[in-house]
């Protein structure tokens, strides 16, 4: 007869990674410090990859001279307008597709056909249609934001629990009250996670559109710095873009916390 | 008390595609009384309740309602759901106010919410989110939301069956007194025969699918005078069980065939 004898060994640990803010900060600081050390020691050729200190100096100079704001303000404007237009229309069509059979198949057919087109490829066409000015850039952004928003919203509406809608009907709520009080709030988490996707798409398209045809804007600034082999300014522009990305995702995080506190 | 609402089910039958679920059902839910529907699983109780509340169009027959509704009634036929169906993004008070907020002034709405929360023992939970509540508390919100619209008829589909046995007993007593106090016509679907004899003025026994009325048992003792260990009620419970036991056993075996 096999026998066991002894204390029970604990075997329920692990698989529970925890967040450590200090480790995150230390990693970023460490990488920048290593980079700076490598550049100072001459291991990293600063002509190709400038040292963090040089980038910081360039950023400071750009800020003081007003050059940074001149470009950034134009980019922010384009980002805001393009994203908002794409989002508003996208949520509208997404709701329509999610709610009404008449629009469902036609809407989804168009979205499925147009969604996979790389939007950057459309920039030259939009320039022909809407001119080299603001129009083509805004349309590129709005177009890129529109489709993922439609898909996220329609998916959110599809996943609204049927039981809740029936509950609303059984309490005599009107069609619009059901949309306002049940469908929209239930679809909101899906719509907000769509924002995460569309905001990063918007930044990519912004830079691309500004590189193809713009005098101002962070994309144009980065491109012209590159043409001049001005790597300090080039990387300063990239740092600004990455900070912009972080900022946008922070704002969305706040929005989620404010609107989805019930979860 | 004015004459309440009377619901008359007249020759109702229902089919889902080729599946005949109900056949030739005729019943009357009397004003101010509780009608309990019992029957084996899958016999069409929820379907019948859906038809009675206008949530489902019957394949045959019709349901009529007639009588007075409370003067401040906002939704004559009002459901309480087995799964509570609370909106998770609204607080307890917000869920209760769902219908009121559009139809009453701000102060009237707040007053009525406070009133039904007090009635259901939820006053301290007014600002809690549904996810923070136990099942029993959630169903109290469900009943508070229903009472808040001053219904003329309450329709409850196994409101206690998602709860544990102890909570079920507690809520059953609360339901009994709330329903008695409100005096609304009530249709109550359950699997549980103890609930049936505790609440029913009329207990309708349905046969297995296609559901037909097998028997209607009247219980005349007022709800307020019914006690858990009452020998008459226990004998009635036994009698009901004998009526549906064989059907229930067959229905249990049929479940697999029905679900595909
Ligand atoms: N929407 C539907 N489409 C097709 N069949 C359905 C639908 N709803 C219910 N049924 C079938 O109709 C029959 C009766 O369903 P119903 O839910 O009314 O029974 P029930 O008596 O409430 O059962 P339970 O005791 O399990 O709640 C079941 O066999 C079920 O599978
Ligand atoms: Mg049922």
XYZ file of C-alpha atoms and ligand atoms in Angstrom:
555
model
C 0.000 0.000 0.000
C 1.513 3.427 -0.972
C 1.599 5.795 1.985
C 1.921 9.537 2.329
C 3.122 11.234 5.452
C 4.108 14.861 6.029
C 2.909 18.444 5.884
C 0.757 19.542 2.955
C 2.885 21.515 0.493
C 1.384 24.819 -0.701
C 0.708 24.684 -4.448
C -1.736 27.517 -5.046
C 0.714 30.356 -5.730
C 1.699 32.312 -8.830
C -0.350 33.462 -11.837
C -1.146 36.725 -10.103
C 1.202 39.400 -11.484
C 0.925 42.644 -9.559
C 1.604 46.191 -10.780
C 4.684 47.946 -9.449
C 4.810 51.618 -10.364
C 8.371 52.070 -9.123
C 9.584 49.291 -11.439
C 7.928 50.956 -14.417
C 9.499 54.332 -13.640
C 12.887 52.781 -12.853
C 12.921 50.951 -16.185
C 12.274 54.107 -18.202
C 14.771 56.156 -16.217
C 17.318 53.345 -16.487
C 17.014 53.087 -20.271
C 17.428 56.859 -20.709
C 20.413 56.864 -18.332
C 22.080 54.008 -20.222
C 21.440 55.808 -23.493
C 22.974 59.002 -22.152
C 25.952 57.102 -20.724
C 26.506 55.332 -24.055
C 26.364 58.627 -25.942
C 28.720 60.388 -23.500
C 31.175 57.502 -23.668
C 31.143 57.651 -27.445
C 29.679 54.146 -27.846
C 26.558 55.514 -29.556
C 27.266 57.726 -32.611
C 25.389 60.924 -31.740
C 25.109 61.987 -35.360
C 22.621 59.162 -35.859
C 21.118 58.953 -32.380
C 21.573 62.127 -30.376
C 21.984 61.930 -26.611
C 18.923 62.537 -24.400
C 20.530 65.736 -23.140
C 20.844 67.111 -26.698
C 17.232 66.213 -27.404
C 16.153 67.973 -24.242
C 18.184 71.018 -25.211
C 16.606 71.057 -28.666
C 13.149 70.747 -27.122
C 13.848 73.656 -24.817
C 15.057 75.812 -27.677
C 11.974 74.969 -29.722
C 9.724 75.796 -26.809
C 11.375 79.122 -26.094
C 11.409 80.215 -29.717
C 7.715 79.381 -30.095
C 8.541 77.007 -32.967
C 7.156 74.026 -31.055
C 3.809 75.597 -30.287
C 3.482 76.905 -33.833
C 3.605 73.340 -35.132
C 1.947 71.598 -32.225
C -1.097 73.856 -32.170
C -1.830 73.123 -35.821
C -1.445 69.388 -35.229
C -3.666 69.417 -32.147
C -6.341 71.289 -34.046
C -6.296 68.759 -36.885
C -6.287 65.873 -34.442
C -9.234 67.222 -32.468
C -11.403 68.155 -35.442
C -10.654 65.029 -37.475
C -11.128 62.707 -34.556
C -14.345 64.305 -33.376
C -15.903 64.327 -36.837
C -14.974 60.683 -37.445
C -16.179 59.677 -34.003
C -19.530 61.454 -34.212
C -20.367 59.980 -37.604
C -18.968 56.608 -36.595
C -21.089 56.370 -33.459
C -24.111 57.474 -35.474
C -23.695 54.805 -38.122
C -22.673 52.207 -35.536
C -25.891 52.785 -33.601
C -27.942 52.713 -36.786
C -26.349 49.458 -37.905
C -26.812 47.961 -34.452
C -30.454 49.004 -34.146
C -32.173 48.877 -37.533
C -32.334 45.925 -39.875
C -32.789 48.217 -42.917
C -29.365 49.749 -42.376
C -27.595 46.747 -40.952
C -26.520 44.767 -43.993
C -25.920 47.740 -46.326
C -23.976 49.566 -43.620
C -21.863 46.594 -42.654
C -21.183 45.750 -46.323
C -19.773 49.233 -46.929
C -17.790 49.225 -43.713
C -16.307 45.794 -44.372
C -15.352 46.805 -47.915
C -13.761 50.141 -46.994
C -12.270 49.362 -43.586
C -9.262 47.312 -44.812
C -8.014 50.052 -47.199
C -4.792 51.495 -45.740
C -5.941 55.068 -45.201
C -2.488 56.493 -45.892
C -2.864 55.316 -49.482
C -5.884 57.571 -49.782
C -4.047 60.757 -48.822
C -2.997 61.590 -52.416
C -6.572 61.007 -53.581
C -7.956 63.215 -50.831
C -5.455 65.904 -51.800
C -6.838 65.784 -55.341
C -10.408 65.923 -54.016
C -10.075 68.367 -51.183
C -6.912 70.304 -52.019
C -3.555 70.421 -50.305
C -4.918 72.512 -47.407
C -6.650 71.469 -44.212
C -9.527 69.645 -45.942
C -7.568 66.632 -47.106
C -5.876 66.152 -43.732
C -9.071 66.368 -41.745
C -10.845 63.987 -44.092
C -7.980 61.484 -43.846
C -8.170 61.534 -40.076
C -11.939 61.439 -39.906
C -12.037 58.601 -42.422
C -9.503 56.574 -40.488
C -11.333 57.115 -37.205
C -14.799 56.520 -38.654
C -14.607 52.810 -39.524
C -13.192 51.405 -36.284
C -15.729 53.559 -34.417
C -18.591 52.097 -36.443
C -17.355 48.589 -35.750
C -16.807 49.177 -32.020
C -20.200 50.862 -31.597
C -22.142 48.278 -33.599
C -20.424 45.503 -31.651
C -21.298 47.221 -28.392
C -24.936 47.572 -29.425
C -25.082 43.932 -30.538
C -23.905 42.862 -27.106
C -26.468 44.832 -25.121
C -28.227 42.131 -23.065
C -31.599 41.402 -24.696
C -33.114 40.962 -21.258
C -32.416 44.591 -20.337
C -34.085 45.852 -23.496
C -37.107 43.656 -22.808
C -37.163 44.984 -19.268
C -37.299 48.533 -20.660
C -40.115 47.587 -23.019
C -42.048 45.911 -20.223
C -41.860 49.142 -18.228
C -43.356 51.031 -21.138
C -40.222 53.022 -22.022
C -40.329 54.627 -25.461
C -37.961 53.583 -28.239
C -35.793 56.664 -27.720
C -35.781 56.210 -23.945
C -34.585 52.627 -24.412
C -31.773 53.818 -26.682
C -30.829 56.613 -24.276
C -31.152 54.758 -20.994
C -30.252 51.197 -21.921
C -28.572 50.762 -25.308
C -26.105 53.661 -25.144
C -24.875 53.087 -21.583
C -24.561 49.353 -22.226
C -22.556 49.990 -25.399
C -20.402 52.666 -23.768
C -17.559 50.389 -22.595
C -17.155 49.074 -26.150
C -17.288 52.608 -27.579
C -14.671 53.841 -25.115
C -12.314 50.996 -25.859
C -12.814 51.912 -29.501
C -11.494 55.383 -28.545
C -8.190 53.826 -27.550
C -7.808 52.312 -30.991
C -9.018 55.346 -32.936
C -6.903 57.857 -31.037
C -3.705 56.039 -31.912
C -4.862 55.594 -35.513
C -5.553 59.326 -35.596
C -2.026 60.196 -34.470
C -0.470 57.907 -37.091
C -2.624 59.389 -39.854
C -1.990 62.915 -38.644
C 1.756 62.516 -38.971
C 1.444 60.750 -42.324
C -0.838 63.418 -43.770
C 1.410 66.185 -42.498
C 4.440 64.513 -44.054
C 2.766 64.240 -47.445
C 1.691 67.819 -47.762
C 1.911 70.397 -45.023
C 4.032 73.359 -44.079
C 3.272 73.226 -40.411
C 2.503 70.512 -37.937
C 4.645 68.056 -36.014
C 4.743 65.626 -38.944
C 5.986 68.307 -41.313
C 8.505 69.484 -38.720
C 9.926 65.976 -38.226
C 10.171 65.468 -41.980
C 11.971 68.734 -42.629
C 14.374 68.120 -39.722
C 15.153 64.759 -41.301
C 15.805 66.365 -44.674
C 18.333 68.658 -42.987
C 20.000 65.793 -41.053
C 18.985 67.745 -37.941
C 18.598 64.647 -35.752
C 18.321 66.658 -32.521
C 15.167 68.370 -33.713
C 13.928 65.242 -35.444
C 14.010 63.300 -32.183
C 12.589 66.258 -30.287
C 9.582 66.050 -32.622
C 9.287 62.310 -32.013
C 9.416 62.845 -28.247
C 6.589 65.369 -28.578
C 4.535 62.807 -30.517
C 5.109 60.106 -27.936
C 4.143 62.474 -25.124
C 1.032 63.357 -27.123
C 0.169 59.675 -27.396
C 0.644 59.172 -23.661
C -1.466 62.215 -22.900
C -4.321 61.077 -25.101
C -4.373 57.636 -23.529
C -4.296 59.218 -20.075
C -7.311 61.354 -20.973
C -9.191 58.284 -22.198
C -8.294 56.484 -18.993
C -9.767 59.346 -16.960
C -12.859 59.314 -19.144
C -13.286 55.581 -18.580
C -12.904 55.954 -14.862
C -15.424 58.788 -14.766
C -18.039 57.138 -16.990
C -17.584 53.476 -16.117
C -17.201 53.780 -12.359
C -20.095 51.361 -11.930
C -18.047 48.383 -13.160
C -60.288 49.851 -2.531
C -61.733 50.261 -6.005
C -62.278 47.370 -8.361
C -58.781 46.275 -9.474
C -57.635 44.830 -12.736
C -58.976 41.525 -14.022
C -56.908 39.608 -16.594
C -58.802 37.118 -18.724
C -56.868 34.564 -20.748
C -59.108 33.240 -23.464
C -58.192 30.148 -25.462
C -54.509 30.970 -25.641
C -52.166 28.656 -27.507
C -48.601 29.237 -28.526
C -46.111 27.711 -30.923
C -42.405 28.427 -31.352
C -41.879 27.377 -34.957
C -43.106 23.784 -34.955
C -42.995 23.408 -31.172
C -46.439 23.608 -29.590
C -45.855 25.039 -26.124
C -49.289 26.068 -24.867
C -52.684 24.799 -25.847
C -56.188 26.035 -25.101
C -55.423 27.995 -21.940
C -58.344 29.860 -20.384
C -57.903 31.483 -16.992
C -58.959 34.527 -15.049
C -56.708 36.438 -12.671
C -59.161 38.089 -10.290
C -58.752 41.678 -9.116
C -56.485 41.970 -6.098
C -55.770 38.241 -6.008
C -52.623 36.237 -6.546
C -52.696 33.639 -9.288
C -49.794 31.213 -9.125
C -48.755 29.206 -12.180
C -46.980 25.939 -11.444
C -46.016 23.131 -13.752
C -43.075 21.067 -14.907
C -40.029 22.656 -16.435
C -40.560 23.703 -20.057
C -44.369 23.537 -19.932
C -44.695 27.142 -21.058
C -45.122 29.095 -17.803
C -42.773 31.907 -18.859
C -44.360 31.929 -22.298
C -47.820 32.327 -20.770
C -46.622 35.110 -18.465
C -45.015 36.857 -21.451
C -48.314 36.659 -23.321
C -50.255 37.965 -20.322
C -48.004 41.020 -20.053
C -47.999 41.840 -23.761
C -44.377 40.857 -24.287
C -45.240 38.011 -26.636
C -48.029 37.721 -29.211
C -49.922 34.436 -28.780
C -50.370 32.143 -31.792
C -54.011 31.636 -30.803
C -56.456 33.272 -28.464
C -56.160 36.558 -26.629
C -55.724 38.117 -23.199
C -58.023 40.895 -22.067
C -57.668 43.171 -19.103
C -60.406 45.253 -17.566
C -60.845 47.214 -14.379
C -59.562 50.244 -12.554
C -55.896 51.119 -12.351
C -54.418 53.106 -9.456
C -54.737 56.854 -10.151
C -50.987 57.420 -10.177
C -50.156 54.262 -12.132
C -47.298 54.653 -14.622
C -47.216 51.120 -16.045
C -50.274 48.934 -15.625
C -48.693 45.522 -16.265
C -45.326 45.345 -14.529
C -42.805 42.511 -14.354
C -40.367 41.316 -11.734
C -37.657 39.203 -13.334
C -35.905 36.043 -12.255
C -32.507 37.538 -13.135
C -33.482 40.921 -11.592
C -32.637 42.793 -14.855
C -31.143 45.771 -13.039
C -29.145 48.346 -14.991
C -25.589 47.946 -13.645
C -24.690 51.558 -14.455
C -27.452 52.947 -12.258
C -27.471 53.011 -8.497
C -30.275 51.372 -6.544
C -32.197 54.658 -6.466
C -31.440 55.212 -10.160
C -32.852 51.826 -11.060
C -35.995 52.466 -9.064
C -36.363 55.879 -10.731
C -36.001 54.457 -14.254
C -39.590 55.153 -15.266
C -40.491 57.832 -12.714
C -37.776 60.300 -13.701
C -39.388 60.967 -17.081
C -42.958 61.128 -15.862
C -42.935 62.833 -12.471
C -41.530 66.102 -11.214
C -38.134 65.892 -9.583
C -39.548 66.147 -6.071
C -42.387 63.695 -6.694
C -39.910 61.243 -8.152
C -37.545 61.543 -5.191
C -40.419 61.140 -2.762
C -41.721 58.026 -4.441
C -38.249 56.483 -4.701
C -37.706 57.130 -0.991
C -41.082 55.613 -0.197
C -40.549 52.313 -2.019
C -36.953 52.034 -0.810
C -38.236 52.325 2.746
C -40.937 49.758 2.019
C -38.375 47.237 0.765
C -35.720 47.987 3.386
C -33.313 49.522 0.873
C -33.059 53.058 2.227
C -29.445 52.588 3.317
C -28.507 51.181 -0.085
C -29.921 53.988 -2.230
C -26.507 54.973 -3.602
C -25.062 51.448 -3.922
C -24.317 49.892 -7.321
C -26.104 46.630 -8.172
C -22.806 44.729 -8.298
C -22.238 45.563 -4.636
C -25.481 43.860 -3.571
C -26.310 40.255 -2.745
C -28.890 38.434 -4.840
C -31.592 38.992 -2.261
C -30.938 42.729 -2.134
C -30.956 42.891 -5.933
C -34.358 41.275 -6.074
C -35.587 43.733 -3.454
C -34.544 46.437 -5.916
C -36.476 44.562 -8.596
C -39.652 44.599 -6.511
C -39.081 48.213 -5.433
C -38.739 49.256 -9.082
C -41.982 47.446 -9.890
C -43.926 48.901 -6.946
C -42.651 52.408 -7.749
C -44.749 52.572 -10.922
C -47.926 51.709 -8.934
C -48.823 48.767 -11.160
C -52.351 47.503 -11.614
C -50.977 44.016 -12.141
C -47.676 42.458 -11.051
C -46.206 39.658 -13.146
C -43.419 37.709 -11.454
C -41.446 34.978 -13.226
C -39.720 32.797 -10.621
C -38.510 35.893 -8.774
C -36.885 33.862 -5.993
C -35.354 30.977 -7.884
C -31.940 32.596 -8.361
C -31.565 32.963 -4.592
C -30.316 30.641 -1.873
C -32.870 28.868 0.304
C -32.571 31.154 3.332
C -32.835 34.358 1.330
C -35.773 32.828 -0.526
C -37.677 32.262 2.722
C -37.007 35.812 3.890
C -38.070 37.377 0.622
C -41.130 35.171 0.304
C -42.511 36.640 3.531
C -41.665 40.156 2.411
C -43.328 39.589 -0.962
C -46.420 38.231 0.748
C -46.855 41.353 2.843
C -45.915 43.764 0.027
C -48.394 42.141 -2.332
C -51.127 42.102 0.310
C -50.491 45.758 1.134
C -50.412 46.866 -2.498
C -53.566 44.886 -3.298
C -52.585 44.516 -6.951
C -53.669 41.661 -9.124
C -50.669 39.347 -9.262
C -49.550 36.489 -11.477
C -46.682 34.535 -9.974
C -44.784 31.786 -11.769
C -42.829 29.301 -9.686
C -41.380 25.819 -9.536
C -41.606 25.904 -5.797
C -44.855 24.533 -4.360
C -44.193 26.031 -0.923
C -44.218 29.467 -2.580
C -47.393 28.508 -4.414
C -49.343 27.631 -1.264
C -47.933 30.607 0.629
C -48.992 33.175 -1.977
C -51.709 31.785 -4.205
C -55.421 32.522 -4.033
C -55.639 30.483 -7.186
C -53.026 27.868 -8.005
C -53.023 26.881 -11.665
C -51.408 23.536 -12.380
C -50.197 23.205 -15.946
C -49.470 19.878 -17.624
C -46.197 19.178 -19.365
C -45.643 20.541 -22.844
C -47.864 21.433 -24.617
C -49.004 23.158 -21.444
C -52.702 22.843 -20.688
C -54.603 23.692 -17.542
C -54.685 20.482 -15.544
C -56.310 21.883 -12.436
C -57.069 25.157 -10.695
C -56.965 25.007 -6.892
C -58.480 27.805 -4.843
C -56.991 28.658 -1.454
C -59.290 30.955 0.456
C -57.238 31.593 3.589
C -56.004 35.239 3.545
C -52.287 35.588 2.890
C -51.741 37.311 6.237
C -53.058 34.254 8.090
C -50.942 31.637 6.324
C -48.162 30.074 8.393
C -45.222 28.040 7.148
C -46.070 24.866 9.112
C -49.831 25.023 8.544
C -50.964 21.373 8.105
C -53.683 22.267 5.581
C -51.207 24.103 3.398
C -48.687 21.290 3.715
C -51.314 18.783 2.700
C -52.163 20.951 -0.288
C -48.508 21.144 -1.210
C -48.347 17.332 -1.166
C -51.451 17.135 -3.318
C -49.998 19.546 -5.865
C -46.761 17.596 -5.922
C -48.593 14.350 -6.659
C -50.323 16.114 -9.544
C -47.168 17.280 -11.237
C -44.648 14.629 -10.139
C -45.131 12.289 -13.084
C -45.191 15.137 -15.585
C -42.100 16.622 -14.003
C -40.221 13.331 -14.318
C -41.099 13.030 -18.002
C -40.316 16.703 -18.659
C -36.915 16.241 -17.027
C -36.084 13.466 -19.490
C -37.359 15.517 -22.418
C -35.058 18.428 -21.716
C -32.260 17.201 -23.964
C -34.586 16.663 -26.918
C -36.106 20.103 -26.441
C -32.860 21.998 -26.190
C -31.492 21.072 -29.609
N -37.910 31.932 -27.976
C -38.081 30.594 -28.043
N -37.893 29.946 -29.206
C -38.083 28.621 -29.274
N -38.447 27.843 -28.257
C -38.650 28.439 -27.064
C -38.471 29.842 -26.899
N -38.732 30.155 -25.611
C -39.044 29.005 -25.005
N -38.999 27.968 -25.877
C -39.342 26.569 -25.579
O -40.701 26.551 -25.202
C -40.895 25.698 -24.106
C -41.572 26.456 -22.988
O -40.705 27.464 -22.545
P -41.002 28.335 -21.248
O -39.790 29.109 -20.974
O -42.264 29.076 -21.452
O -41.232 27.202 -20.156
P -41.243 27.331 -18.581
O -42.400 26.554 -18.121
O -41.136 28.740 -18.166
O -39.921 26.556 -18.235
P -38.985 26.732 -16.966
O -39.701 26.059 -15.860
O -37.756 25.981 -17.365
O -38.768 28.184 -16.753
C -39.555 25.139 -23.726
O -39.447 23.845 -24.278
C -38.574 26.051 -24.380
O -37.436 25.334 -24.785
Mg -39.621 29.898 -17.157
